[in-house]
Coordinates of C-alpha atoms and ligand atoms in Angstrom, one line a residue:
M1 CA 48.5 -6.1 -91.3
G2 CA 49.6 -6.8 -87.7
L3 CA 50.5 -10.5 -88.2
P4 CA 54.1 -11.4 -89.1
F5 CA 54.4 -12.9 -92.6
R6 CA 55.5 -16.3 -91.4
Q7 CA 52.5 -16.6 -89.1
A8 CA 50.0 -15.4 -91.7
A9 CA 51.5 -17.7 -94.3
K10 CA 51.5 -20.8 -92.0
I11 CA 48.0 -20.2 -90.8
G12 CA 46.8 -19.4 -94.4
A13 CA 48.2 -22.8 -95.6
Y14 CA 46.5 -24.5 -92.7
V15 CA 43.2 -22.9 -93.5
V16 CA 43.5 -23.9 -97.2
K17 CA 44.2 -27.5 -96.3
K18 CA 41.3 -27.7 -93.8
Q19 CA 38.9 -26.0 -96.2
L20 CA 39.7 -28.6 -98.8
S21 CA 38.9 -31.3 -96.3
G22 CA 35.4 -29.9 -96.0
K23 CA 35.3 -30.6 -92.3
K24 CA 34.9 -28.2 -89.3
Y25 CA 38.3 -27.2 -87.9
P26 CA 39.8 -25.1 -85.1
L27 CA 41.9 -22.1 -85.9
V28 CA 42.9 -20.9 -82.5
L29 CA 42.7 -22.7 -79.2
M30 CA 41.3 -20.3 -76.6
L31 CA 42.8 -21.5 -73.3
E32 CA 41.7 -20.2 -69.9
P33 CA 43.8 -22.3 -67.5
L34 CA 42.4 -20.4 -64.5
F35 CA 39.6 -17.8 -63.7
R36 CA 41.3 -16.0 -60.8
C37 CA 42.3 -12.4 -61.7
N38 CA 44.0 -9.5 -59.9
L39 CA 41.6 -7.0 -61.4
A40 CA 37.8 -6.8 -61.2
C41 CA 36.5 -5.3 -64.4
A42 CA 32.8 -4.5 -64.7
G43 CA 32.6 -6.2 -68.1
C44 CA 34.2 -9.5 -66.9
G45 CA 32.1 -12.7 -66.6
K46 CA 34.9 -14.8 -65.1
I47 CA 35.8 -13.5 -61.7
D48 CA 32.6 -13.9 -59.7
Y49 CA 32.8 -17.7 -59.4
P50 CA 33.1 -19.2 -55.9
D51 CA 36.6 -19.3 -54.4
E52 CA 36.8 -23.0 -54.8
I53 CA 36.5 -22.5 -58.6
L54 CA 38.8 -19.5 -58.8
N55 CA 41.4 -21.6 -57.1
Q56 CA 41.3 -24.3 -59.8
R57 CA 44.3 -24.6 -62.2
M58 CA 44.6 -26.6 -65.4
S59 CA 47.8 -28.7 -65.3
V60 CA 50.6 -28.4 -67.9
Q61 CA 49.8 -31.9 -69.1
A62 CA 46.1 -31.0 -69.6
C63 CA 47.1 -27.9 -71.6
M64 CA 49.4 -30.0 -73.8
D65 CA 46.8 -32.7 -74.3
A66 CA 44.3 -30.1 -75.5
I67 CA 46.5 -28.8 -78.3
D68 CA 47.6 -32.3 -79.3
E69 CA 44.0 -33.3 -79.6
C70 CA 42.6 -30.3 -81.4
G71 CA 45.6 -29.5 -83.6
A72 CA 45.0 -25.8 -83.9
P73 CA 48.0 -23.9 -85.2
A74 CA 47.7 -21.1 -82.6
V75 CA 46.8 -20.8 -78.9
S76 CA 45.5 -17.7 -77.2
I77 CA 46.0 -17.9 -73.4
A78 CA 43.8 -15.8 -71.2
G79 CA 41.8 -16.2 -68.0
G80 CA 41.4 -14.8 -65.4
E81 CA 44.9 -13.4 -65.3
P82 CA 47.2 -16.1 -66.8
L83 CA 50.3 -14.8 -65.1
L84 CA 48.8 -15.9 -61.8
H85 CA 49.3 -19.5 -63.0
R86 CA 52.6 -20.7 -61.5
D87 CA 53.3 -23.1 -64.4
L88 CA 52.4 -20.7 -67.2
A89 CA 56.0 -20.3 -68.6
Q90 CA 56.2 -24.1 -68.9
I91 CA 52.8 -24.2 -70.7
V92 CA 54.0 -21.5 -73.2
Q93 CA 57.3 -23.3 -73.8
G94 CA 55.4 -26.6 -74.4
Y95 CA 53.3 -24.9 -77.1
L96 CA 56.4 -23.3 -78.7
D97 CA 58.1 -26.7 -78.7
R98 CA 55.1 -27.9 -80.7
D99 CA 55.7 -25.1 -83.2
K100 CA 52.4 -23.3 -82.2
F101 CA 51.9 -19.6 -82.3
V102 CA 51.2 -18.4 -78.7
I103 CA 49.4 -15.2 -77.8
L104 CA 49.6 -14.5 -74.1
C105 CA 46.8 -12.1 -73.1
T106 CA 47.5 -10.3 -69.8
N107 CA 46.5 -7.2 -67.9
A108 CA 50.2 -6.7 -67.5
L109 CA 50.2 -6.0 -63.7
L110 CA 52.5 -8.9 -63.1
L111 CA 54.5 -8.7 -66.3
A112 CA 57.6 -7.0 -64.9
K113 CA 57.8 -9.6 -62.1
K114 CA 57.4 -12.6 -64.4
I115 CA 59.0 -11.5 -67.7
N116 CA 62.4 -13.2 -67.0
Q117 CA 60.6 -16.6 -67.1
Y118 CA 60.0 -16.0 -70.8
T119 CA 62.3 -15.7 -73.8
P120 CA 61.6 -13.8 -77.0
H121 CA 60.6 -16.1 -79.8
P122 CA 59.1 -15.4 -83.3
N123 CA 56.0 -17.4 -82.4
F124 CA 55.4 -15.8 -79.0
T125 CA 53.5 -12.6 -78.5
W126 CA 52.5 -10.7 -75.4
S127 CA 49.0 -9.3 -75.8
I128 CA 48.4 -6.5 -73.3
H129 CA 44.9 -5.7 -72.3
L130 CA 44.3 -2.0 -73.0
D131 CA 40.8 -0.7 -73.6
G132 CA 41.7 2.8 -74.8
D133 CA 43.5 5.8 -73.4
K134 CA 44.3 6.4 -69.8
A135 CA 40.8 7.5 -68.7
M136 CA 39.0 4.9 -70.9
H137 CA 41.2 2.0 -69.8
D138 CA 41.2 2.8 -66.1
K139 CA 37.4 3.2 -66.2
S140 CA 37.0 0.0 -68.1
V141 CA 39.0 -2.1 -65.6
C142 CA 37.7 -0.1 -62.6
Q143 CA 41.2 0.7 -61.2
D144 CA 43.2 3.9 -61.5
G145 CA 46.8 3.5 -62.5
T146 CA 46.3 0.4 -64.6
Y147 CA 46.9 2.1 -67.9
D148 CA 50.3 3.5 -66.8
R149 CA 51.4 0.0 -65.6
A150 CA 50.3 -1.5 -68.9
I151 CA 52.2 1.1 -70.9
A152 CA 55.3 0.5 -68.7
A153 CA 54.9 -3.2 -69.3
I154 CA 54.7 -2.8 -73.1
K155 CA 57.9 -0.7 -73.1
L156 CA 59.6 -3.3 -71.0
A157 CA 58.6 -6.2 -73.2
K158 CA 59.6 -4.3 -76.3
S159 CA 63.0 -3.3 -74.8
K160 CA 63.7 -7.0 -74.2
G161 CA 62.9 -7.9 -77.8
F162 CA 59.4 -9.5 -77.3
R163 CA 56.7 -9.2 -80.0
T164 CA 54.1 -7.1 -78.1
Q165 CA 50.6 -6.2 -79.2
I166 CA 47.5 -4.8 -77.4
N167 CA 44.0 -6.3 -77.2
C168 CA 41.3 -3.7 -77.0
T169 CA 37.6 -4.3 -76.2
L170 CA 35.4 -1.4 -77.3
F171 CA 32.2 -0.9 -75.4
D172 CA 29.1 1.2 -76.1
G173 CA 29.7 4.9 -75.8
T174 CA 33.2 4.6 -77.2
D175 CA 34.4 8.0 -78.6
G176 CA 35.6 7.4 -82.2
E177 CA 38.0 10.4 -82.2
R178 CA 39.6 9.4 -78.9
T179 CA 39.9 5.8 -79.9
A180 CA 41.5 6.8 -83.2
K181 CA 44.0 9.0 -81.4
F182 CA 44.7 6.1 -79.0
F183 CA 45.5 3.8 -81.9
D184 CA 47.8 6.4 -83.3
E185 CA 49.6 6.6 -80.0
M186 CA 50.0 2.9 -79.8
M187 CA 51.4 2.8 -83.3
A188 CA 53.8 5.6 -82.5
M189 CA 54.9 3.6 -79.4
G190 CA 55.9 0.7 -81.6
V191 CA 53.3 -2.0 -80.7
D192 CA 53.4 -4.8 -83.1
G193 CA 49.6 -5.0 -83.6
I194 CA 46.2 -4.1 -82.2
T195 CA 43.5 -6.8 -81.7
V196 CA 40.0 -5.2 -81.5
S197 CA 36.7 -6.7 -80.4
P198 CA 33.3 -5.3 -79.7
G199 CA 32.3 -5.6 -76.0
Y200 CA 30.4 -8.8 -75.6
A201 CA 27.6 -9.7 -73.3
Y202 CA 28.8 -12.5 -71.0
E203 CA 25.8 -13.8 -69.3
R204 CA 27.7 -13.5 -66.0
A205 CA 29.1 -10.0 -66.5
P206 CA 27.8 -7.6 -63.8
D207 CA 27.6 -4.6 -66.2
Q208 CA 25.2 -5.6 -68.9
E209 CA 24.3 -2.1 -69.9
H210 CA 27.4 -1.2 -72.0
F211 CA 27.6 -4.1 -74.4
L212 CA 26.9 -3.3 -78.0
N213 CA 24.2 -4.5 -80.4
R214 CA 25.1 -5.2 -84.0
E215 CA 23.8 -1.9 -85.4
R216 CA 25.7 0.2 -82.9
T217 CA 28.8 -2.0 -83.3
K218 CA 28.9 -1.4 -87.1
K219 CA 28.4 2.3 -86.7
M220 CA 31.0 2.6 -84.1
F221 CA 33.6 0.7 -86.2
R222 CA 32.8 2.9 -89.2
D223 CA 33.3 6.0 -87.1
I224 CA 36.6 4.8 -85.8
L225 CA 38.0 3.4 -89.0
S226 CA 37.0 6.4 -91.1
R227 CA 39.5 8.4 -89.0
G228 CA 42.4 6.1 -89.9
R229 CA 42.0 5.7 -93.7
G230 CA 39.7 2.8 -93.3
G231 CA 42.0 1.3 -90.7
K232 CA 45.1 1.4 -92.9
D233 CA 46.9 3.7 -90.4
W234 CA 46.8 0.9 -87.8
K235 CA 48.2 -2.6 -87.7
F236 CA 45.3 -4.8 -86.8
T237 CA 45.9 -8.4 -86.0
N238 CA 42.3 -9.1 -87.0
S239 CA 41.9 -10.2 -90.6
P240 CA 40.9 -7.6 -93.2
L241 CA 37.5 -9.3 -93.9
F242 CA 36.8 -9.4 -90.1
M243 CA 37.3 -5.7 -89.9
D244 CA 35.1 -5.3 -93.0
F245 CA 32.5 -7.4 -91.2
L246 CA 32.7 -5.2 -88.1
A247 CA 32.1 -2.1 -90.3
G248 CA 28.9 -3.7 -91.7
N249 CA 30.2 -4.6 -95.1
Q250 CA 29.9 -8.4 -94.9
T251 CA 27.0 -10.7 -93.8
Y252 CA 28.6 -13.7 -92.0
E253 CA 27.3 -16.6 -90.0
C254 CA 29.6 -17.6 -87.1
T255 CA 31.9 -20.6 -87.0
P256 CA 32.1 -21.0 -83.2
W257 CA 34.2 -24.2 -83.5
S258 CA 37.0 -22.2 -85.1
M259 CA 38.1 -20.7 -81.7
P260 CA 37.1 -23.4 -79.2
L261 CA 37.4 -22.5 -75.5
L262 CA 38.9 -24.8 -72.9
T263 CA 38.6 -23.8 -69.2
V264 CA 38.7 -25.5 -65.9
F265 CA 35.1 -26.6 -66.6
G266 CA 36.1 -28.4 -69.9
W267 CA 35.5 -27.5 -73.5
Q268 CA 32.7 -24.9 -73.6
K269 CA 29.7 -25.5 -75.8
P270 CA 29.0 -23.9 -78.2
C271 CA 31.5 -21.1 -78.0
Y272 CA 33.7 -18.6 -76.1
L273 CA 30.6 -16.5 -75.2
L274 CA 28.0 -19.0 -74.4
G275 CA 28.5 -21.7 -71.8
E276 CA 25.6 -24.0 -72.4
G277 CA 27.4 -27.2 -71.5
Y278 CA 30.9 -28.6 -71.4
A279 CA 32.6 -31.5 -73.1
K280 CA 35.4 -33.6 -71.7
T281 CA 37.3 -33.7 -75.0
F282 CA 37.6 -31.7 -78.1
T283 CA 36.2 -34.7 -80.1
E284 CA 33.2 -34.7 -77.9
L285 CA 32.8 -31.0 -78.3
M286 CA 32.8 -31.3 -82.1
E287 CA 30.6 -34.3 -82.3
D288 CA 28.0 -33.6 -79.5
T289 CA 27.4 -29.9 -79.9
E290 CA 24.2 -29.2 -81.8
W291 CA 25.9 -26.5 -83.9
E292 CA 22.9 -25.9 -86.0
K293 CA 21.0 -24.5 -83.0
Y294 CA 23.4 -21.6 -82.5
G295 CA 24.2 -18.4 -84.4
V296 CA 22.7 -15.1 -85.2
G297 CA 19.1 -15.6 -86.3
K298 CA 18.9 -19.0 -84.7
Y299 CA 19.2 -18.3 -81.0
E300 CA 18.2 -15.2 -79.0
K301 CA 21.5 -15.0 -77.0
C302 CA 23.4 -14.8 -80.3
A303 CA 21.4 -11.8 -81.6
N304 CA 24.0 -9.1 -80.8
C305 CA 27.2 -11.1 -81.4
M306 CA 30.0 -9.9 -83.7
V307 CA 33.0 -11.1 -81.7
H308 CA 36.2 -12.4 -83.2
C309 CA 35.8 -15.8 -81.6
G310 CA 32.7 -16.4 -83.7
F311 CA 33.4 -14.6 -86.9
E312 CA 37.2 -14.4 -87.4
G313 CA 37.2 -18.0 -88.5
T314 CA 34.4 -17.2 -91.0
A315 CA 36.3 -14.3 -92.3
A316 CA 39.5 -16.4 -92.6
A317 CA 37.7 -19.0 -94.6
D318 CA 36.1 -16.3 -96.8
S319 CA 39.5 -14.8 -97.5
I320 CA 40.7 -18.2 -98.9
K321 CA 37.5 -18.7 -100.9
N322 CA 37.3 -15.1 -102.2
P323 CA 40.8 -13.6 -102.2
L324 CA 39.7 -10.8 -104.5
K325 CA 37.5 -9.5 -101.7
V326 CA 40.6 -8.8 -99.6
L327 CA 42.5 -6.8 -102.1
P328 CA 40.5 -3.6 -102.1
I329 CA 40.6 -3.5 -98.3
L330 CA 44.4 -3.9 -98.3
M331 CA 44.6 -1.1 -101.0
H332 CA 42.0 1.4 -99.9
G333 CA 41.0 0.4 -96.3
V334 CA 37.6 -0.7 -95.0
K335 CA 34.6 1.0 -96.5
T336 CA 33.1 3.3 -93.9
S337 CA 30.3 5.0 -95.8
G338 CA 27.4 3.9 -98.0
A339 CA 24.9 1.1 -97.6
M340 CA 25.7 -1.7 -95.2
A341 CA 25.3 -5.4 -96.1
L342 CA 21.9 -6.9 -95.3
D343 CA 21.9 -8.3 -91.8
I344 CA 20.5 -11.7 -90.8
D345 CA 16.8 -11.9 -90.0
L346 CA 16.2 -12.4 -86.2
S347 CA 12.4 -13.1 -86.4
Q348 CA 12.8 -16.9 -86.3
Q349 CA 15.4 -17.2 -83.5
R350 CA 14.6 -19.6 -80.6
P351 CA 14.3 -18.0 -77.1
A352 CA 17.2 -17.9 -74.7
E353 CA 17.6 -20.7 -72.2
F354 CA 19.3 -20.0 -68.9
S355 CA 21.6 -22.8 -67.9
F356 CA 24.8 -21.3 -66.7
S357 CA 24.8 -22.2 -63.1
R358 CA 24.6 -26.0 -63.7
H359 CA 28.2 -26.3 -64.6
V360 CA 29.2 -24.4 -61.5
E361 CA 27.2 -26.8 -59.3
H362 CA 28.7 -29.8 -61.2
K363 CA 32.3 -28.5 -60.7
M364 CA 31.7 -27.7 -57.1
S365 CA 30.4 -31.2 -56.4
Q366 CA 33.5 -32.7 -58.3
I367 CA 35.8 -30.5 -56.2
K368 CA 34.1 -31.6 -52.9
A369 CA 34.2 -35.3 -54.0
G370 CA 37.9 -35.0 -54.9
N371 CA 37.5 -36.1 -58.5
S372 CA 38.0 -32.8 -60.3
N373 CA 40.4 -33.0 -63.3
T374 CA 42.0 -29.6 -62.3
T375 CA 44.2 -28.9 -59.3
E376 CA 43.3 -26.5 -56.4
I377 CA 45.8 -24.1 -55.0
E378 CA 45.6 -22.9 -51.4
A379 CA 45.9 -19.2 -52.3
A380 CA 46.6 -17.1 -55.4
E381 CA 50.3 -17.2 -56.5
Ligands
SF4_1 S1 41.6 -8.3 -66.5 FE1 40.4 -9.7 -67.8 S2 40.0 -11.5 -66.5 FE2 40.7 -9.8 -65.2 S3 38.8 -8.9 -64.4 FE3 39.5 -7.8 -66.2 S4 38.4 -8.7 -67.9 FE4 38.3 -10.1 -66.2
SF4_2 S1 26.7 -16.0 -82.7 FE1 26.3 -17.2 -80.9 S2 27.2 -19.2 -81.2 FE2 28.1 -17.8 -82.7 S3 29.9 -17.0 -81.7 FE3 28.3 -15.6 -81.2 S4 27.4 -16.2 -79.3 FE4 28.7 -18.0 -80.1

């Protein structure tokens, strides 16, 4: 397992307490304090906003208010490229001072320049974006040389005593053998964990062809995991039951509120992948979202989804309810052959609604009227 014991124990205790309360609860705050990036990956749905929106930044205070309101034990900071936010080190420190676990997801291009603004801490992890070996990653991010810079950044962060993991998005056409070899190399290099996710279809992503459907996702994960003793050879930060779900051995409904997303637009409804409205506060997100309208089998846009932001929370809750399900995975690895669990019926799902441009227009009018709750910078830092 790629999570340190203290982190797993603390989050486990939090999940038990919240499960007993019977209420919906957040596990990880997904924070995107800006959309601007210094790369232009084909699979990214964030970077084609107008400049006025790419120049918006969430303030340190807004980032602290978000965690104080939602109370999640962990924060994952992404973007855009978060290291472009000039107050990011202060935001990270604010969360650490609140005893939160902080995962800072970066493409690492600016890591060497900014690393001295950060101090190693048991609750702080660099999560370097790396979508496979040199050829796979450079193709995925559409820029040669990016893999080498990410590897140099991992080595630098490790040499300075930081906990350092990688986050790896796997798209359609991923070669199982190459990916397994890549995971072996990362382990040999000493990374502290690997977070995997199937490529997900952002509505705004320019490359819609290479996202996975559920059937292909499960086959791909079985293919990869079968080459590493059911995943036992690699330290995944994903929970064992989530990995089991990715390999088609669990039927789960999503719990999108478990990883709520806050961006410069506000709290995104209903989840990290779908922007069908925005709430001003976490309370409003929880109370006003029609959760029952979303999920696989309920809504066409959800049909292919197996991403961690929807299902990791479900897997974590299942681990608490059924701890005996976890044991065989820890002992023998994820099952990669035999019948898969029955998937959810899609025949009754409601058709997709296309609403994503409304929030862009709304934000643009707020910016023009001078009443946006985010700040605008003149140029990228
Ligand atoms: S590095 Fe991340 S935020 Fe930047 S373009 Fe690529 S996917 Fe988008
Ligand atoms: S299934 Fe739908 S609502 Fe659930 S996480 Fe995926 S996209 Fe979001």
